[in-house]
Short mmCIF file of C-alpha atoms in Angstrom, two decimals:
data_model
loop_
_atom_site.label_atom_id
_atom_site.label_comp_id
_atom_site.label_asym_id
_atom_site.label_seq_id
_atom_site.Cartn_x
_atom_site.Cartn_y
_atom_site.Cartn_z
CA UNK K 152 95.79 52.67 133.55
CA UNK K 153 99.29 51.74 131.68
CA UNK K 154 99.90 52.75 128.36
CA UNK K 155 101.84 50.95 126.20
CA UNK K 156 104.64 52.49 124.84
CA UNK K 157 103.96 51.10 121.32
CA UNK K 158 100.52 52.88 121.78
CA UNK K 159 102.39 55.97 122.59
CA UNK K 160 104.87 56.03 119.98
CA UNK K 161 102.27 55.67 116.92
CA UNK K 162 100.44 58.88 117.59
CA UNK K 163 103.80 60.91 117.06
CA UNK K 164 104.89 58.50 113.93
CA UNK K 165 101.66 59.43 112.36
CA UNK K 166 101.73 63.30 111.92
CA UNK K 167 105.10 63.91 110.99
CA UNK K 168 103.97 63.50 107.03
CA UNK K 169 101.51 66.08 107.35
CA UNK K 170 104.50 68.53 105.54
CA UNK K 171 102.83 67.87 102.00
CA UNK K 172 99.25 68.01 103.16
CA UNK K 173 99.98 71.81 104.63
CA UNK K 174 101.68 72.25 101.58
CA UNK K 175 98.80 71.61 98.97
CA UNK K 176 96.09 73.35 101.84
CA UNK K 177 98.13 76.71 101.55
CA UNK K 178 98.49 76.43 97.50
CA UNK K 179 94.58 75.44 97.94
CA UNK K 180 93.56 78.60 100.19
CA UNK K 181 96.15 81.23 97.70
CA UNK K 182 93.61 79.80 94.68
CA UNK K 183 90.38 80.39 96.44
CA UNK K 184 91.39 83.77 97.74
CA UNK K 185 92.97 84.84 93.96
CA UNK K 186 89.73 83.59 92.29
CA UNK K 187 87.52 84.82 94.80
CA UNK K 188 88.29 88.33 96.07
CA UNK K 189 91.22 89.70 94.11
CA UNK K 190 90.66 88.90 90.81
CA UNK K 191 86.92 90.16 90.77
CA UNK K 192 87.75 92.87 92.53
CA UNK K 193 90.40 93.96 90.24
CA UNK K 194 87.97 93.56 87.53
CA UNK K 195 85.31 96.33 88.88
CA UNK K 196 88.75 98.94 89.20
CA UNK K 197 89.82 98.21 85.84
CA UNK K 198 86.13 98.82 84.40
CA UNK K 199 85.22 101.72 86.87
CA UNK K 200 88.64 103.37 85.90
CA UNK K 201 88.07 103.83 81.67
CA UNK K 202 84.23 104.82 83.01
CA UNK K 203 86.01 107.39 84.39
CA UNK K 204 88.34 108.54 81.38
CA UNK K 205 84.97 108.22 78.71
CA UNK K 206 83.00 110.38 80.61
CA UNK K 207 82.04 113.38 78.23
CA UNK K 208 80.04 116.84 78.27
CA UNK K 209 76.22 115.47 78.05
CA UNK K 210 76.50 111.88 79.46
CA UNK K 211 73.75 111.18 81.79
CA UNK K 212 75.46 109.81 84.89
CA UNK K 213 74.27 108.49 88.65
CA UNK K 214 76.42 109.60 91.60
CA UNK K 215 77.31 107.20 94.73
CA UNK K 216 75.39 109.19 96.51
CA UNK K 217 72.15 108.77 94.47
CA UNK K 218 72.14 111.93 92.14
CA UNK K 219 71.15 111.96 88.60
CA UNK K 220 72.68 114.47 86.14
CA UNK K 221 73.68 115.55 83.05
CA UNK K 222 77.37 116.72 82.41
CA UNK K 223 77.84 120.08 82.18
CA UNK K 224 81.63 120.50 82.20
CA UNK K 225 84.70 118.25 82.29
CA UNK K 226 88.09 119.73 83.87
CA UNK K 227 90.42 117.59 82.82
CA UNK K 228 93.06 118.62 84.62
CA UNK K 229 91.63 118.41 87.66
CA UNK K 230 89.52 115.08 88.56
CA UNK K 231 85.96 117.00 88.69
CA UNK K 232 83.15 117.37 87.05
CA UNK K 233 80.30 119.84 86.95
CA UNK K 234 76.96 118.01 86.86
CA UNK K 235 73.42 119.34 85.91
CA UNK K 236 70.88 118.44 88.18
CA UNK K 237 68.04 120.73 86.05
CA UNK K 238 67.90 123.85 84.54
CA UNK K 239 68.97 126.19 86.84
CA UNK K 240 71.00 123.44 89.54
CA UNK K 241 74.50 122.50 89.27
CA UNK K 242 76.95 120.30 91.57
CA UNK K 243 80.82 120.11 91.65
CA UNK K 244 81.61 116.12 92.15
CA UNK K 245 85.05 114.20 91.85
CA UNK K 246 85.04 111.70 89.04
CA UNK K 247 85.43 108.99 91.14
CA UNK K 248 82.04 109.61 92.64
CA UNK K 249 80.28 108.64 89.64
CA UNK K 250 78.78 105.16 89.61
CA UNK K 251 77.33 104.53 86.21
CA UNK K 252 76.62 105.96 83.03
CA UNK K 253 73.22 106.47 82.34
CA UNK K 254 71.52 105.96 78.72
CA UNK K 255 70.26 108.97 76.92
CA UNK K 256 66.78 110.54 78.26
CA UNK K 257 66.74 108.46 81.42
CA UNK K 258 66.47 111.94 83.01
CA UNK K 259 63.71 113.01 81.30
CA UNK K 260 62.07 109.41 81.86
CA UNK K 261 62.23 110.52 85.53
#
């Protein structure tokens, strides 16, 4: 029923040298989250934006939204592209809608 007040006093003593330990956890978390997410991620923008400068008239490319073409014109100025879908079908797409460059004759594979 009565605490003793060196009882008492020991459980404040003990966590004021938890400074260091929040110190290192924080340091800790920043290293996890750089490895993790950011530098990864900043690896896929950095490859997915010189995909987007090399693409050329005739590369075979896939679309995010699932379409497979061949290039038909490049407007440099502008960030679009004019894709071949066959012979006679053609679609306007922004260049950052493409998703991969295809090798040669996958089309015709299809």
């Amino acid at each position: 029923m009565f605490i003793n007040s060196a009882f008492a006093s020991t459980g404040a003593a003990g966590s004021q040298g938890g400074g260091l330990q929040l110190i290192i956890m924080l340091v800790l978390f920043g290293a996890i989250f750089y490895f993790m997410i950011y530098r990864p991620q900043a690896k896929r923008v950095k490859e997915h934006k010189s995909l987007m400068g090399n693409l050329k008239k005739g590369d075979e490319v896939l679309t995010n939204g699932g379409l497979i073409g061949r290039i038909a014109k490049v407007e440099e100025d502008k960030d679009f592209l004019v894709i071949a879908l066959n012979d006679t079908t053609e679609v306007t797409v922004q260049k950052a809608a493409i998703s991969a460059v295809l090798p040669k004759g996958t089309m015709k594979s299809l």
